[in-house]
Short mmCIF file of C-alpha atoms in Angstrom, two decimals:
data_model
loop_
_atom_site.label_atom_id
_atom_site.label_comp_id
_atom_site.label_asym_id
_atom_site.label_seq_id
_atom_site.Cartn_x
_atom_site.Cartn_y
_atom_site.Cartn_z
CA MET Y 1 -43.03 4.60 -8.65
CA THR Y 2 -41.96 2.90 -11.88
CA ARG Y 3 -43.68 -0.14 -13.28
CA TYR Y 4 -42.02 -2.13 -16.07
CA PRO Y 5 -44.47 -3.81 -18.45
CA ARG Y 6 -42.24 -6.36 -20.18
CA ASP Y 7 -42.53 -9.90 -18.79
CA PHE Y 8 -39.18 -11.68 -18.45
CA ARG Y 9 -40.65 -14.42 -16.29
CA GLY Y 10 -43.21 -16.14 -18.52
CA HIS Y 11 -43.84 -19.77 -17.65
CA GLY Y 12 -40.68 -19.80 -15.53
CA ALA Y 13 -38.32 -22.71 -14.89
CA THR Y 14 -41.07 -25.33 -15.06
CA PRO Y 15 -43.39 -24.69 -18.03
CA PRO Y 16 -46.81 -26.34 -17.95
CA TYR Y 17 -47.23 -29.80 -19.39
CA ALA Y 18 -48.70 -29.09 -22.83
CA ALA Y 19 -50.67 -32.34 -23.02
CA TRP Y 20 -50.92 -32.14 -26.79
CA PRO Y 21 -53.50 -34.51 -28.36
CA ASN Y 22 -52.44 -38.16 -28.27
CA ASP Y 23 -49.65 -37.07 -25.94
CA ALA Y 24 -47.65 -35.72 -28.88
CA ARG Y 25 -44.07 -34.76 -28.12
CA ILE Y 26 -44.14 -31.66 -30.28
CA ALA Y 27 -46.62 -29.47 -32.13
CA VAL Y 28 -45.20 -28.37 -35.50
CA GLN Y 29 -47.28 -25.54 -36.91
CA PHE Y 30 -46.82 -24.20 -40.46
CA VAL Y 31 -47.87 -20.64 -41.28
CA LEU Y 32 -48.23 -19.39 -44.84
CA ASN Y 33 -48.18 -15.60 -45.02
CA TYR Y 34 -50.35 -14.43 -47.91
CA GLU Y 35 -49.33 -10.80 -48.58
CA GLU Y 36 -49.21 -10.54 -52.35
CA GLY Y 37 -51.49 -7.70 -53.41
CA GLY Y 38 -51.52 -6.17 -49.94
CA GLU Y 39 -48.01 -4.67 -49.99
CA ASN Y 40 -47.12 -1.00 -50.40
CA CYS Y 41 -47.91 0.06 -53.96
CA LEU Y 42 -49.18 3.21 -55.63
CA LEU Y 43 -52.01 1.10 -57.05
CA HIS Y 44 -53.12 0.47 -53.46
CA GLY Y 45 -53.19 4.12 -52.53
CA ASP Y 46 -49.77 4.10 -50.87
CA ALA Y 47 -47.20 6.87 -51.18
CA ALA Y 48 -44.32 4.64 -52.23
CA SER Y 49 -43.39 1.18 -53.44
CA GLU Y 50 -42.69 -1.85 -51.23
CA ALA Y 51 -39.15 -2.47 -49.95
CA PHE Y 52 -39.57 -5.42 -47.58
CA LEU Y 53 -39.01 -9.17 -47.97
CA SER Y 54 -38.19 -9.71 -51.60
CA GLU Y 55 -35.30 -10.91 -53.74
CA ILE Y 56 -34.11 -7.30 -53.91
CA VAL Y 57 -32.17 -7.29 -50.64
CA GLY Y 58 -31.67 -3.75 -49.38
CA ALA Y 59 -34.40 -2.29 -51.56
CA ALA Y 60 -35.65 1.19 -50.67
CA PRO Y 61 -39.16 2.61 -51.17
CA TRP Y 62 -39.67 4.66 -54.34
CA PRO Y 63 -41.82 7.64 -53.33
CA GLY Y 64 -44.46 8.44 -55.91
CA GLN Y 65 -43.36 5.64 -58.26
CA ARG Y 66 -44.38 2.09 -59.00
CA HIS Y 67 -41.52 -0.43 -58.68
CA TRP Y 68 -42.17 -2.85 -61.50
CA ASN Y 69 -39.57 -5.40 -60.41
CA MET Y 70 -40.86 -5.41 -56.83
CA GLU Y 71 -44.45 -5.83 -57.97
CA SER Y 72 -43.42 -8.68 -60.26
CA ILE Y 73 -41.64 -10.51 -57.44
CA TYR Y 74 -44.73 -10.27 -55.25
CA ASP Y 75 -46.86 -11.41 -58.20
CA TYR Y 76 -44.76 -14.56 -58.43
CA GLY Y 77 -45.88 -15.53 -54.96
CA ALA Y 78 -49.54 -15.40 -55.97
CA ARG Y 79 -49.17 -16.86 -59.46
CA ALA Y 80 -46.72 -19.70 -58.85
CA GLY Y 81 -45.40 -19.91 -55.28
CA PHE Y 82 -48.78 -20.30 -53.63
CA TRP Y 83 -49.81 -23.21 -55.82
CA ARG Y 84 -46.49 -25.01 -55.35
CA LEU Y 85 -46.96 -24.80 -51.57
CA HIS Y 86 -50.61 -25.75 -51.84
CA ARG Y 87 -49.63 -28.95 -53.65
CA LEU Y 88 -46.92 -29.73 -51.09
CA PHE Y 89 -49.10 -29.38 -48.00
CA THR Y 90 -52.26 -30.95 -49.38
CA GLY Y 91 -50.16 -33.82 -50.70
CA ALA Y 92 -48.60 -34.28 -47.25
CA ASP Y 93 -52.04 -34.02 -45.59
CA ILE Y 94 -50.81 -31.20 -43.34
CA PRO Y 95 -53.24 -28.33 -42.72
CA VAL Y 96 -51.70 -24.89 -42.38
CA THR Y 97 -52.69 -21.53 -41.00
CA VAL Y 98 -52.72 -18.71 -43.51
CA TYR Y 99 -51.89 -15.24 -42.27
CA GLY Y 100 -53.99 -13.47 -44.86
CA VAL Y 101 -53.72 -9.73 -45.49
CA ALA Y 102 -57.34 -8.77 -46.06
CA SER Y 103 -56.69 -6.58 -49.12
CA ALA Y 104 -54.47 -9.32 -50.60
CA LEU Y 105 -57.16 -11.96 -50.05
CA ALA Y 106 -59.67 -9.69 -51.80
CA ARG Y 107 -57.43 -9.80 -54.90
CA ALA Y 108 -57.01 -13.59 -54.80
CA PRO Y 109 -60.40 -15.33 -55.12
CA GLU Y 110 -59.02 -18.59 -56.52
CA GLN Y 111 -56.35 -18.86 -53.86
CA VAL Y 112 -58.89 -18.19 -51.10
CA GLU Y 113 -61.16 -20.87 -52.51
CA ALA Y 114 -58.24 -23.33 -52.54
CA MET Y 115 -57.37 -22.48 -48.92
CA LYS Y 116 -60.92 -23.13 -47.80
CA ASP Y 117 -61.26 -26.35 -49.82
CA ALA Y 118 -58.08 -27.64 -48.17
CA GLY Y 119 -59.47 -26.94 -44.68
CA TRP Y 120 -56.78 -24.39 -43.94
CA GLU Y 121 -57.33 -21.74 -41.29
CA ILE Y 122 -57.30 -18.20 -42.64
CA ALA Y 123 -56.25 -15.85 -39.85
CA SER Y 124 -56.02 -12.08 -40.21
CA HIS Y 125 -52.72 -10.53 -41.22
CA GLY Y 126 -54.14 -7.03 -41.05
CA LEU Y 127 -55.75 -4.81 -43.65
CA LYS Y 128 -52.60 -4.03 -45.63
CA TRP Y 129 -49.01 -5.30 -45.51
CA ILE Y 130 -47.64 -2.01 -44.25
CA ASP Y 131 -45.68 -0.84 -41.22
CA TYR Y 132 -47.76 0.47 -38.30
CA LYS Y 133 -44.93 1.75 -36.11
CA ASP Y 134 -45.81 5.40 -36.84
CA HIS Y 135 -49.60 5.06 -36.85
CA ASN Y 136 -51.60 6.59 -34.04
CA ALA Y 137 -53.87 4.29 -32.07
CA ALA Y 138 -57.09 5.62 -33.59
CA ASP Y 139 -55.97 5.02 -37.18
CA GLU Y 140 -54.63 1.57 -36.38
CA ARG Y 141 -57.85 0.65 -34.57
CA ALA Y 142 -59.81 1.68 -37.64
CA ASP Y 143 -57.62 -0.48 -39.88
CA ILE Y 144 -58.08 -3.49 -37.59
CA ALA Y 145 -61.85 -3.04 -37.75
CA GLU Y 146 -61.75 -2.76 -41.54
CA ALA Y 147 -59.47 -5.80 -41.76
CA ILE Y 148 -62.03 -7.87 -39.87
CA ARG Y 149 -64.89 -6.53 -42.01
CA LEU Y 150 -63.16 -7.12 -45.34
CA HIS Y 151 -61.81 -10.52 -44.30
CA THR Y 152 -65.31 -11.64 -43.32
CA GLU Y 153 -66.71 -10.38 -46.61
CA VAL Y 154 -64.04 -12.11 -48.73
CA VAL Y 155 -63.60 -15.37 -46.84
CA GLY Y 156 -67.17 -15.82 -45.66
CA GLU Y 157 -66.33 -15.94 -41.97
CA ALA Y 158 -64.53 -13.73 -39.49
CA PRO Y 159 -60.89 -14.44 -38.64
CA GLN Y 160 -60.31 -16.20 -35.34
CA GLY Y 161 -56.61 -15.41 -35.15
CA TRP Y 162 -54.58 -12.23 -35.58
CA TYR Y 163 -51.02 -11.49 -36.63
CA CYS Y 164 -50.05 -8.05 -37.92
CA GLY Y 165 -46.28 -8.53 -38.08
CA ARG Y 166 -45.27 -4.94 -38.80
CA THR Y 167 -46.63 -3.67 -35.51
CA SER Y 168 -46.79 -0.62 -33.32
CA VAL Y 169 -46.53 -0.80 -29.54
CA ASN Y 170 -50.35 -0.63 -29.50
CA THR Y 171 -51.11 -3.50 -31.90
CA VAL Y 172 -51.58 -6.37 -29.46
CA SER Y 173 -53.75 -4.39 -27.07
CA LEU Y 174 -55.85 -2.94 -29.91
CA ALA Y 175 -56.44 -6.38 -31.39
CA ALA Y 176 -57.34 -7.78 -27.97
CA GLN Y 177 -59.73 -4.92 -27.29
CA THR Y 178 -61.89 -6.00 -30.22
CA GLY Y 179 -62.79 -9.15 -28.30
CA ARG Y 180 -62.90 -10.91 -31.66
CA PHE Y 181 -59.79 -13.08 -31.66
CA ASP Y 182 -59.34 -16.51 -30.12
CA TYR Y 183 -55.60 -15.89 -30.23
CA ILE Y 184 -53.06 -13.21 -31.11
CA SER Y 185 -49.60 -14.08 -32.44
CA ASP Y 186 -47.76 -10.74 -32.47
CA THR Y 187 -45.11 -11.94 -30.01
CA TYR Y 188 -41.97 -14.07 -30.32
CA ASP Y 189 -41.33 -14.63 -26.63
CA ASP Y 190 -42.05 -18.28 -25.87
CA ASP Y 191 -42.27 -21.87 -27.11
CA LEU Y 192 -45.74 -22.32 -25.62
CA PRO Y 193 -48.99 -20.33 -25.64
CA TYR Y 194 -49.83 -18.20 -22.64
CA TRP Y 195 -52.52 -15.88 -21.31
CA MET Y 196 -52.06 -12.12 -21.17
CA GLU Y 197 -54.33 -9.83 -19.19
CA ILE Y 198 -55.35 -6.85 -21.33
CA ASP Y 199 -57.88 -4.34 -20.02
CA GLY Y 200 -59.14 -6.83 -17.46
CA ARG Y 201 -59.67 -9.60 -20.03
CA GLU Y 202 -57.54 -12.71 -20.53
CA GLN Y 203 -56.25 -12.92 -24.10
CA LEU Y 204 -54.61 -16.07 -25.44
CA ILE Y 205 -51.22 -15.44 -27.03
CA ILE Y 206 -49.66 -17.99 -29.39
CA PRO Y 207 -46.12 -16.76 -30.06
CA TYR Y 208 -44.81 -16.74 -33.62
CA THR Y 209 -41.30 -17.02 -35.02
CA LEU Y 210 -38.77 -14.96 -36.93
CA ASP Y 211 -35.97 -17.54 -36.82
CA CYS Y 212 -37.70 -20.60 -38.31
CA ASN Y 213 -38.88 -18.29 -41.03
CA ASP Y 214 -38.08 -18.14 -44.74
CA MET Y 215 -37.92 -14.34 -44.46
CA ARG Y 216 -34.25 -14.90 -43.68
CA PHE Y 217 -33.73 -15.71 -47.35
CA ALA Y 218 -34.35 -11.99 -47.91
CA THR Y 219 -32.27 -10.50 -45.10
CA PRO Y 220 -28.54 -9.96 -44.63
CA GLN Y 221 -26.82 -12.87 -42.86
CA GLY Y 222 -29.88 -14.98 -43.49
CA PHE Y 223 -30.24 -18.28 -45.32
CA ASN Y 224 -28.23 -18.44 -48.54
CA SER Y 225 -29.48 -21.83 -49.64
CA GLY Y 226 -32.23 -24.31 -49.05
CA ASP Y 227 -29.79 -26.56 -47.20
CA GLN Y 228 -29.26 -23.90 -44.54
CA PHE Y 229 -33.01 -23.50 -44.06
CA TYR Y 230 -33.53 -27.25 -43.84
CA THR Y 231 -30.68 -27.70 -41.37
CA TYR Y 232 -32.00 -24.95 -39.13
CA LEU Y 233 -35.53 -26.36 -39.14
CA ARG Y 234 -34.25 -29.88 -38.50
CA ASP Y 235 -32.02 -28.81 -35.60
CA THR Y 236 -34.87 -26.83 -34.04
CA PHE Y 237 -37.19 -29.81 -34.39
CA ASP Y 238 -34.62 -32.19 -32.90
CA ALA Y 239 -34.05 -29.96 -29.87
CA LEU Y 240 -37.75 -29.51 -29.16
CA TYR Y 241 -38.57 -33.15 -29.87
CA ALA Y 242 -35.93 -34.20 -27.33
CA GLU Y 243 -37.49 -31.88 -24.76
CA GLY Y 244 -40.85 -33.43 -25.54
CA THR Y 245 -39.57 -36.94 -24.88
CA GLN Y 246 -38.50 -35.68 -21.45
CA GLY Y 247 -41.98 -34.42 -20.62
CA GLN Y 248 -41.51 -30.80 -21.74
CA ALA Y 249 -43.46 -30.76 -25.01
CA LYS Y 250 -43.31 -27.46 -26.90
CA MET Y 251 -44.58 -25.79 -30.06
CA MET Y 252 -42.53 -25.15 -33.20
CA SER Y 253 -43.82 -22.43 -35.50
CA ILE Y 254 -42.54 -22.19 -39.08
CA GLY Y 255 -43.15 -19.01 -41.07
CA LEU Y 256 -43.42 -19.19 -44.86
CA HIS Y 257 -44.05 -16.75 -47.72
CA CYS Y 258 -45.34 -17.67 -51.15
CA ARG Y 259 -42.79 -15.50 -53.00
CA LEU Y 260 -39.82 -16.77 -50.95
CA ILE Y 261 -40.06 -20.49 -50.10
CA GLY Y 262 -42.34 -20.91 -53.11
CA ARG Y 263 -39.32 -20.65 -55.42
CA PRO Y 264 -38.25 -24.04 -56.83
CA GLY Y 265 -34.71 -23.65 -55.51
CA ARG Y 266 -36.00 -23.38 -51.95
CA VAL Y 267 -39.15 -25.44 -51.78
CA GLN Y 268 -37.19 -28.68 -51.84
CA ALA Y 269 -35.76 -27.81 -48.41
CA LEU Y 270 -39.28 -27.47 -47.03
CA LYS Y 271 -40.28 -30.73 -48.69
CA ARG Y 272 -37.32 -32.53 -47.11
CA PHE Y 273 -38.27 -31.16 -43.70
CA VAL Y 274 -41.88 -32.32 -44.05
CA GLU Y 275 -40.64 -35.78 -44.99
CA TYR Y 276 -38.18 -35.73 -42.08
CA ILE Y 277 -40.75 -35.05 -39.36
CA LYS Y 278 -43.07 -37.71 -40.77
CA GLY Y 279 -40.45 -40.25 -39.70
CA PHE Y 280 -41.07 -39.54 -36.01
CA GLU Y 281 -43.79 -40.71 -33.65
CA GLY Y 282 -45.78 -38.22 -31.62
CA VAL Y 283 -45.66 -35.25 -34.00
CA TRP Y 284 -48.80 -33.11 -34.14
CA THR Y 285 -49.16 -30.75 -37.12
CA PRO Y 286 -52.16 -28.57 -36.25
CA ARG Y 287 -53.47 -25.27 -37.46
CA ARG Y 288 -53.02 -22.39 -35.06
CA ILE Y 289 -56.70 -22.35 -34.20
CA ASP Y 290 -56.36 -26.02 -33.18
CA ILE Y 291 -53.60 -25.05 -30.75
CA ALA Y 292 -55.81 -22.26 -29.42
CA ASP Y 293 -58.76 -24.59 -28.89
CA HIS Y 294 -56.55 -27.14 -27.15
CA TRP Y 295 -54.89 -24.63 -24.88
CA ARG Y 296 -58.18 -23.06 -23.89
CA ALA Y 297 -59.61 -26.48 -23.01
CA VAL Y 298 -56.56 -27.90 -21.21
CA HIS Y 299 -54.93 -24.73 -19.86
CA PRO Y 300 -57.71 -22.18 -19.31
CA PRO Y 301 -56.74 -18.88 -17.71
CA ALA Y 302 -56.19 -19.40 -14.01
CA LEU Y 303 -57.00 -16.96 -11.26
CA ARG Y 304 -53.99 -14.69 -11.01
CA GLY Y 305 -52.28 -14.86 -7.67
CA LEU Y 306 -50.53 -12.20 -5.65
CA ARG Y 307 -49.07 -9.50 -7.93
CA PRO Y 308 -46.94 -7.11 -5.87
CA SER Y 309 -46.14 -4.89 -8.86
CA GLN Y 310 -49.81 -3.95 -9.16
CA LEU Y 311 -50.50 -3.16 -5.50
CA SER Y 312 -50.96 0.34 -4.14
CA ARG Y 313 -48.29 1.66 -1.78
CA SER Y 314 -50.39 1.05 1.33
CA ASP Y 315 -51.32 -2.49 0.30
CA PHE Y 316 -47.73 -3.27 -0.72
CA VAL Y 317 -46.32 -2.13 2.63
CA ALA Y 318 -49.11 -3.86 4.56
CA ALA Y 319 -48.38 -7.13 2.75
CA PHE Y 320 -44.58 -7.06 2.83
CA GLY Y 321 -43.59 -4.63 5.57
CA GLY Y 322 -42.97 -7.51 7.97
CA ILE Y 323 -40.85 -9.63 5.66
CA PHE Y 324 -37.81 -8.03 7.25
CA GLU Y 325 -38.54 -8.07 10.98
CA HIS Y 326 -40.15 -4.80 12.15
CA SER Y 327 -38.56 -2.97 9.19
CA ALA Y 328 -41.36 -1.66 6.98
CA TRP Y 329 -38.99 0.94 5.53
CA ILE Y 330 -37.48 -1.78 3.32
CA ALA Y 331 -40.86 -2.45 1.67
CA GLU Y 332 -41.47 1.30 1.36
CA ARG Y 333 -38.23 1.74 -0.56
CA ALA Y 334 -38.76 -1.39 -2.67
CA PHE Y 335 -42.13 -0.04 -3.78
CA GLU Y 336 -40.30 2.81 -5.53
CA LEU Y 337 -38.18 0.45 -7.64
CA GLU Y 338 -38.85 -0.50 -11.25
CA LEU Y 339 -41.16 -3.40 -10.44
CA GLY Y 340 -42.86 -5.53 -13.06
CA PRO Y 341 -44.09 -9.07 -13.80
CA ALA Y 342 -40.67 -10.49 -12.94
CA HIS Y 343 -41.22 -9.37 -9.34
CA ASP Y 344 -44.62 -11.03 -8.97
CA CYS Y 345 -43.11 -14.14 -7.43
CA ALA Y 346 -41.10 -15.04 -4.36
CA ALA Y 347 -37.73 -14.83 -6.12
CA GLY Y 348 -38.51 -11.54 -7.82
CA LEU Y 349 -39.89 -9.73 -4.81
CA HIS Y 350 -37.12 -11.08 -2.62
CA ASN Y 351 -34.61 -9.55 -5.01
CA ALA Y 352 -36.31 -6.15 -4.80
CA LEU Y 353 -36.51 -6.19 -0.99
CA THR Y 354 -32.97 -7.42 -0.45
CA ARG Y 355 -31.62 -4.76 -2.80
CA MET Y 356 -33.00 -2.15 -0.42
CA PHE Y 357 -31.59 -3.98 2.59
CA ARG Y 358 -28.14 -4.31 1.00
CA SER Y 359 -28.01 -0.67 -0.11
CA ALA Y 360 -29.02 0.62 3.35
CA THR Y 361 -26.54 2.18 5.73
CA TYR Y 362 -24.69 0.10 8.30
CA ASN Y 363 -26.83 1.50 11.10
CA GLU Y 364 -30.04 0.78 9.19
CA ARG Y 365 -29.02 -2.83 8.66
CA LEU Y 366 -27.94 -3.07 12.28
CA GLY Y 367 -31.42 -1.88 13.18
CA VAL Y 368 -32.90 -4.78 11.23
CA LEU Y 369 -30.68 -7.22 13.11
CA THR Y 370 -31.55 -5.79 16.51
CA ALA Y 371 -35.25 -5.93 15.62
CA HIS Y 372 -35.02 -9.73 15.59
CA PRO Y 373 -35.96 -11.49 18.82
CA ASP Y 374 -33.70 -13.81 20.77
CA LEU Y 375 -34.19 -17.46 19.92
CA ALA Y 376 -36.32 -19.11 22.59
CA GLY Y 377 -35.97 -15.92 24.63
CA LYS Y 378 -38.18 -13.98 26.98
CA LEU Y 379 -40.39 -12.56 24.21
CA ALA Y 380 -41.15 -16.06 22.99
CA ALA Y 381 -42.02 -17.17 26.51
CA ALA Y 382 -44.30 -14.17 26.88
CA LYS Y 383 -45.84 -14.91 23.45
CA ARG Y 384 -44.93 -11.46 22.15
CA LEU Y 385 -43.23 -12.50 18.91
CA THR Y 386 -44.59 -11.58 15.51
CA ALA Y 387 -46.74 -14.23 13.89
CA GLU Y 388 -43.92 -15.02 11.46
CA SER Y 389 -41.30 -15.45 14.20
CA THR Y 390 -43.67 -17.51 16.32
CA ALA Y 391 -44.32 -19.95 13.47
CA GLU Y 392 -40.64 -20.12 12.53
CA GLN Y 393 -39.42 -20.88 16.05
CA ALA Y 394 -42.17 -23.44 16.49
CA SER Y 395 -41.15 -25.19 13.25
CA ALA Y 396 -37.77 -26.02 14.81
CA GLY Y 397 -39.26 -27.07 18.15
CA LEU Y 398 -38.04 -23.98 19.98
CA ASP Y 399 -41.46 -23.55 21.57
CA ALA Y 400 -41.10 -26.87 23.42
CA LEU Y 401 -37.71 -26.84 25.12
CA THR Y 402 -36.66 -28.65 28.24
CA ASP Y 403 -35.56 -26.50 31.16
CA ALA Y 404 -31.96 -27.37 30.40
CA GLU Y 405 -32.31 -26.43 26.73
CA ARG Y 406 -33.99 -23.15 27.56
CA SER Y 407 -31.27 -22.33 30.04
CA ARG Y 408 -28.59 -23.04 27.42
CA PHE Y 409 -30.30 -20.79 24.86
CA GLU Y 410 -30.59 -17.98 27.39
CA GLU Y 411 -26.91 -18.34 28.28
CA LEU Y 412 -25.87 -18.24 24.60
CA ASN Y 413 -28.20 -15.32 23.82
CA THR Y 414 -26.71 -13.22 26.61
CA ALA Y 415 -23.11 -13.98 25.63
CA TYR Y 416 -23.74 -13.43 21.91
CA VAL Y 417 -25.42 -10.04 22.34
CA ALA Y 418 -22.76 -8.91 24.79
CA LYS Y 419 -20.04 -9.72 22.25
CA HIS Y 420 -21.64 -8.62 18.98
CA GLY Y 421 -24.31 -6.09 19.89
CA PHE Y 422 -27.20 -7.82 18.09
CA PRO Y 423 -29.14 -11.08 18.52
CA PHE Y 424 -28.10 -14.40 17.03
CA ILE Y 425 -30.04 -14.81 13.79
CA ILE Y 426 -30.51 -18.00 11.80
CA ALA Y 427 -33.15 -19.22 9.37
CA VAL Y 428 -34.60 -21.77 11.75
CA LYS Y 429 -36.69 -23.44 9.02
CA ASP Y 430 -33.44 -24.70 7.49
CA HIS Y 431 -32.42 -26.49 10.72
CA ASP Y 432 -33.62 -28.61 13.57
CA LYS Y 433 -33.13 -27.71 17.24
CA ASP Y 434 -29.81 -29.51 17.59
CA GLY Y 435 -28.46 -27.95 14.40
CA ILE Y 436 -29.40 -24.49 15.61
CA LEU Y 437 -27.57 -25.03 18.89
CA ARG Y 438 -24.46 -26.27 17.08
CA ALA Y 439 -24.48 -23.20 14.78
CA PHE Y 440 -25.01 -20.93 17.80
CA GLU Y 441 -22.03 -22.42 19.64
CA THR Y 442 -19.82 -22.17 16.53
CA ARG Y 443 -20.73 -18.68 15.41
CA ILE Y 444 -20.46 -17.02 18.80
CA SER Y 445 -16.68 -17.23 18.44
CA ASN Y 446 -16.63 -15.26 15.13
CA ASP Y 447 -15.36 -11.71 15.06
CA THR Y 448 -18.17 -9.16 14.90
CA ASP Y 449 -17.57 -8.09 11.28
CA THR Y 450 -17.81 -11.70 10.12
CA GLU Y 451 -20.85 -12.31 12.24
CA PHE Y 452 -22.55 -9.12 11.01
CA THR Y 453 -22.16 -10.35 7.43
CA THR Y 454 -23.40 -13.82 8.37
CA ALA Y 455 -26.39 -12.43 10.24
CA CYS Y 456 -27.35 -10.22 7.27
CA LYS Y 457 -27.30 -13.24 4.98
CA GLN Y 458 -29.50 -15.12 7.41
CA VAL Y 459 -31.94 -12.19 7.50
CA GLU Y 460 -32.17 -12.37 3.70
CA ARG Y 461 -32.73 -16.13 3.89
CA ILE Y 462 -35.53 -15.67 6.44
CA ALA Y 463 -37.14 -13.11 4.14
CA ARG Y 464 -37.03 -15.57 1.25
CA LEU Y 465 -38.68 -18.31 3.28
CA ARG Y 466 -41.40 -15.92 4.42
CA LEU Y 467 -42.12 -14.89 0.85
CA GLU Y 468 -42.28 -18.49 -0.32
CA ASP Y 469 -44.99 -19.07 2.27
CA MET Y 470 -46.97 -16.20 0.73
CA PHE Y 471 -46.77 -17.16 -2.96
#
């Protein structure tokens, strides 16, 4: 069997009502990435210079050499950019979350003191601002542990949130396994927080952003001017605010870097955006830890329901072997598909099962049709239907027919089977007794090819209704 770990379903078509404090229509959350002094540099024991997120677009690492210009650009973020942003946010009375690289924080005592005095949250941005894609799990786990230790030593308290940014496929699970973080933000997959089960424990995930992020000033086809950044932030805010007024409040994350947005030619765009959102009612500007506390209180992890993708073969077939009448082979084949979180719902599992039905041979599908009982037939009278069929026929009143009605059904059943070679099939839950009779009398005149196609579609519809009763 193949199991697919990525979750394309998420909150689905109807996300939960966020219920932000004071019934806010949007949560706008500012993140300040503090990386200066934690980047790749020979002075930090690295093999090459930094090449990521600076004014030198397209820069390459210099193995064995210090890159003076790159270091100087990062230094600007600590020396000037940070303080410009500190004045902007404290002046606007907006608390921010700092993603602090532990080794960078250790080289910035005055900045750390200013963060704490302002009441900002200082979350962990890892030990060093380096790429972990090629690290093995043991080395990355050790760096996470050291990041927590050093952060606690420098800041005076352990980080409650985690965002690495330059991750490996193991980063989120390794961070969750520490059991130390109230939230993890190394995803970009939603506009709301959500719970992720990792090693049997529910971990809160607060997705981050790479689009509402000043890093695009330092990437090809990114922002060329402050006006572009402001326009993008404003349009994002307007779209999410409108959703919030319609009862679908979301979260807007904004990612900032001292050495990028902290430049005077760009900071005015951020200032204009801050002033813009202050003109609206119902705007909450929390720290990330405030979002985590709110979500945990209002949307705690719920008991997870039926998850077909995680069942054993025997349990899977036992649960779903009867979805297609007396045709457990469909569930057996579906079990071998690439199932994942997207199939842990009625729509998803229905898709997997019907794929196997549709790809079956003509005779196999005919076998499914002939496995269905006659409507209001002898098996129903003898109470020998499956539990599903019994309930379905009862829902349309077929278990309480007059003698005349029963006689008419028996007459139609006999004529239909004689003509087409399989029973008349209809999703009775979609109809009442009179509607079923009308459909019976109309469809009996179809040619057999047309009726075979129609019956197969009705079998699929019955399967969907049965699954909806289970989820």
